[in-house]
Amino acid sequence: MKKSKRLKCLRNLLGSYDFGRCYFKYDTFYLYFYILDCTEKIFLGVEENDFLLNGFHIRRISDMKKIEVKDDLCIKINRENKLLENIEKPDIDLSSWKKLFKSLKKLNCFIIIENRYEEMFYIGSIEKAKKNSVIFHPFDADGIWFDSVEIPYKKITNVTFGDRYSKGFEEYFSVLEKSKI
C-alpha cells in the first residue's frame, strides 16, 4: 500500500469511533488502533483489543504495510459501551522525535521503547531527548534499574505509554517509594 493511501486512511480515522486494522512489516499479525494524531512520519493511537483499550502507541508510518478501516459489530459494541468516553489525547508533539520525547518526559510516566526488527525492548523513563537519540533509564521485569542507554531514533519502531504493563510498574514503584517514607 502506498504511503499516500496509508496517510489518507489515518487522517480519515482521526477522531472517529472507527478504528484501523494496521499491518506492520515487523509483525505477522495486525493491531487495531483508534487514531488520535498523525504527521507525515508517525501516528499516535490507542490500541483496541477485544473491547479493551491498552494504552497509547506511537508508530512509524514507514513500518506500516497496510491499514484498513475495521467495519464490523465490534465498532458498534465499542460505541454502545462508550469505550472512548474518557480518553483524552495526550499533549504530545509529533513534529519530530526530539519534540516527541520532550513531550513524553513532561508526562512523567514510564514508557516502553521497542525495535521490533531487532527484538529490542526497554521500559523505564526518559532522561534527555537529543537531536538524533534519546537517553533512557531502563529497568527489567524484576524492577532492577540498569545504567542509562542512548537509543537512536532511527532504531525505534514504537513507543508505548499508559498501557497496562507500564502502569502496573508505575503502581509498583509508587507503592515501593511510599513504603520507604
Short mmCIF file of C-alpha atoms in Angstrom, two decimals:
data_model
loop_
_atom_site.label_atom_id
_atom_site.label_comp_id
_atom_site.label_asym_id
_atom_site.label_seq_id
_atom_site.Cartn_x
_atom_site.Cartn_y
_atom_site.Cartn_z
CA MET A 1 0.00 0.00 0.00
CA LYS A 2 1.40 3.41 -0.95
CA LYS A 3 2.28 5.88 1.78
CA SER A 4 -0.25 8.38 0.43
CA LYS A 5 -3.06 5.82 0.86
CA ARG A 6 -1.88 4.95 4.38
CA LEU A 7 -1.81 8.64 5.32
CA LYS A 8 -5.25 9.26 3.81
CA CYS A 9 -6.72 6.37 5.78
CA LEU A 10 -5.04 7.53 9.02
CA ARG A 11 -6.36 11.06 8.53
CA ASN A 12 -9.87 9.77 7.78
CA LEU A 13 -9.79 7.83 11.05
CA LEU A 14 -8.65 10.82 13.16
CA GLY A 15 -11.05 11.47 16.00
CA SER A 16 -13.64 8.95 14.83
CA TYR A 17 -15.11 5.92 16.53
CA ASP A 18 -13.89 3.85 13.62
CA PHE A 19 -10.54 2.19 14.07
CA GLY A 20 -7.80 0.99 11.82
CA ARG A 21 -6.60 -2.53 11.30
CA CYS A 22 -2.85 -1.93 10.96
CA TYR A 23 -0.38 -4.35 9.46
CA PHE A 24 3.31 -3.72 10.17
CA LYS A 25 6.40 -5.07 8.42
CA TYR A 26 7.80 -6.45 11.67
CA ASP A 27 4.69 -8.40 12.75
CA THR A 28 2.83 -11.29 11.19
CA PHE A 29 -0.41 -10.23 12.86
CA TYR A 30 -2.37 -6.97 12.77
CA LEU A 31 -3.24 -4.50 15.53
CA TYR A 32 -6.25 -2.23 15.98
CA PHE A 33 -5.85 1.46 16.76
CA TYR A 34 -8.10 4.42 17.33
CA ILE A 35 -6.09 7.18 15.65
CA LEU A 36 -5.64 10.35 17.71
CA ASP A 37 -3.00 12.23 15.71
CA CYS A 38 -0.61 11.77 12.81
CA THR A 39 2.09 13.53 10.85
CA GLU A 40 3.75 12.52 7.60
CA LYS A 41 6.04 10.13 9.53
CA ILE A 42 4.39 8.92 12.74
CA PHE A 43 0.98 8.44 14.30
CA LEU A 44 -0.45 8.35 17.81
CA GLY A 45 -3.16 5.85 18.53
CA VAL A 46 -4.91 3.97 21.30
CA GLU A 47 -4.70 0.20 20.95
CA GLU A 48 -8.00 -1.68 21.00
CA ASN A 49 -8.12 -5.40 21.71
CA ASP A 50 -11.35 -7.29 22.30
CA PHE A 51 -13.33 -4.29 23.61
CA LEU A 52 -10.49 -3.06 25.84
CA LEU A 53 -8.06 -0.21 25.34
CA ASN A 54 -4.40 -0.77 26.13
CA GLY A 55 -2.51 2.49 26.20
CA PHE A 56 -1.13 4.98 23.75
CA HIS A 57 1.15 3.91 20.93
CA ILE A 58 3.36 5.95 18.66
CA ARG A 59 4.40 4.13 15.50
CA ARG A 60 6.28 4.95 12.32
CA ILE A 61 4.17 5.07 9.19
CA SER A 62 7.12 3.77 7.16
CA ASP A 63 6.86 0.48 9.11
CA MET A 64 3.20 0.08 8.18
CA LYS A 65 2.45 -2.27 5.29
CA LYS A 66 -1.26 -1.62 5.16
CA ILE A 67 -4.14 -0.04 7.05
CA GLU A 68 -7.83 -0.58 6.57
CA VAL A 69 -10.93 0.62 8.37
CA LYS A 70 -12.40 -2.08 10.54
CA ASP A 71 -16.09 -2.28 9.80
CA ASP A 72 -17.96 -4.80 11.91
CA LEU A 73 -20.02 -5.31 15.04
CA CYS A 74 -17.05 -4.50 17.33
CA ILE A 75 -17.30 -0.80 16.44
CA LYS A 76 -21.00 -0.76 17.36
CA ILE A 77 -20.29 -2.51 20.66
CA ASN A 78 -17.45 -0.10 21.48
CA ARG A 79 -19.73 2.88 20.72
CA GLU A 80 -22.53 1.49 22.89
CA ASN A 81 -20.05 0.81 25.70
CA LYS A 82 -18.65 4.35 25.27
CA LEU A 83 -15.15 2.90 25.13
CA LEU A 84 -13.54 6.20 24.14
CA GLU A 85 -15.64 8.30 26.53
CA ASN A 86 -12.82 9.11 28.99
CA ILE A 87 -9.87 9.07 26.60
CA GLU A 88 -8.06 12.38 26.40
CA LYS A 89 -5.47 12.88 23.71
CA PRO A 90 -2.16 13.42 25.49
CA ASP A 91 -0.29 16.63 24.74
CA ILE A 92 2.39 15.07 22.54
CA ASP A 93 4.27 16.98 19.85
CA LEU A 94 4.71 14.61 16.90
CA SER A 95 6.61 17.08 14.70
CA SER A 96 9.99 15.46 15.47
CA TRP A 97 11.35 12.62 17.57
CA LYS A 98 13.16 15.08 19.84
CA LYS A 99 9.97 17.07 20.49
CA LEU A 100 8.02 13.85 20.93
CA PHE A 101 10.36 12.63 23.67
CA LYS A 102 10.46 16.05 25.34
CA SER A 103 6.64 15.94 25.44
CA LEU A 104 6.67 12.41 26.87
CA LYS A 105 9.19 13.41 29.54
CA LYS A 106 6.76 16.09 30.76
CA LEU A 107 4.09 13.41 31.27
CA ASN A 108 6.33 11.85 33.93
CA CYS A 109 5.28 8.27 33.27
CA PHE A 110 7.01 5.03 32.41
CA ILE A 111 7.25 4.33 28.72
CA ILE A 112 8.21 1.39 26.57
CA ILE A 113 10.59 1.81 23.64
CA GLU A 114 10.90 -1.02 21.13
CA ASN A 115 12.60 -2.00 17.93
CA ARG A 116 10.55 -4.94 16.69
CA TYR A 117 13.02 -5.74 13.92
CA GLU A 118 15.82 -6.33 16.42
CA GLU A 119 13.67 -7.53 19.34
CA MET A 120 14.80 -4.58 21.46
CA PHE A 121 12.54 -3.79 24.44
CA TYR A 122 13.10 -1.18 27.12
CA ILE A 123 10.79 0.04 29.86
CA GLY A 124 11.72 2.98 32.03
CA SER A 125 11.97 6.73 31.98
CA ILE A 126 13.34 9.40 29.68
CA GLU A 127 16.37 11.30 30.86
CA LYS A 128 17.04 13.52 27.87
CA ALA A 129 15.91 13.98 24.29
CA LYS A 130 18.77 14.78 21.94
CA LYS A 131 18.80 15.68 18.25
CA ASN A 132 19.16 12.09 16.97
CA SER A 133 18.64 9.93 20.06
CA VAL A 134 17.05 9.64 23.48
CA ILE A 135 18.87 8.94 26.74
CA PHE A 136 16.72 6.36 28.50
CA HIS A 137 16.91 4.86 32.00
CA PRO A 138 15.52 1.30 31.81
CA PHE A 139 14.65 -1.36 34.35
CA ASP A 140 13.96 -5.07 33.99
CA ALA A 141 10.95 -7.25 34.80
CA ASP A 142 12.24 -7.60 38.36
CA GLY A 143 12.20 -3.82 38.84
CA ILE A 144 16.00 -3.54 38.79
CA TRP A 145 17.28 -0.33 37.22
CA PHE A 146 20.11 -0.51 34.67
CA ASP A 147 22.56 2.13 33.52
CA SER A 148 21.12 4.62 31.07
CA VAL A 149 21.27 3.82 27.37
CA GLU A 150 21.32 6.02 24.30
CA ILE A 151 18.78 4.90 21.71
CA PRO A 152 18.97 6.38 18.19
CA TYR A 153 15.56 7.47 16.92
CA LYS A 154 16.12 5.54 13.69
CA LYS A 155 16.20 2.33 15.79
CA ILE A 156 12.74 2.92 17.35
CA THR A 157 9.71 1.22 15.83
CA ASN A 158 7.22 2.03 18.57
CA VAL A 159 6.75 3.88 21.82
CA THR A 160 4.04 2.88 24.29
CA PHE A 161 2.75 4.54 27.45
CA GLY A 162 -0.37 4.41 29.60
CA ASP A 163 -0.73 0.68 28.87
CA ARG A 164 -1.46 -1.98 31.50
CA TYR A 165 2.16 -3.19 31.64
CA SER A 166 3.85 0.17 32.23
CA LYS A 167 1.05 1.37 34.54
CA GLY A 168 1.45 -1.82 36.59
CA PHE A 169 5.11 -0.98 37.13
CA GLU A 170 4.27 2.65 37.93
CA GLU A 171 1.94 1.43 40.66
CA TYR A 172 4.58 -0.99 41.98
CA PHE A 173 7.28 1.69 42.14
CA SER A 174 4.82 4.14 43.73
CA VAL A 175 3.98 1.67 46.50
CA LEU A 176 7.70 0.93 46.94
CA GLU A 177 8.50 4.65 47.31
CA LYS A 178 5.67 5.15 49.83
CA SER A 179 6.94 2.25 51.92
CA LYS A 180 10.33 3.97 52.21
CA ILE A 181 8.80 7.10 53.77
#
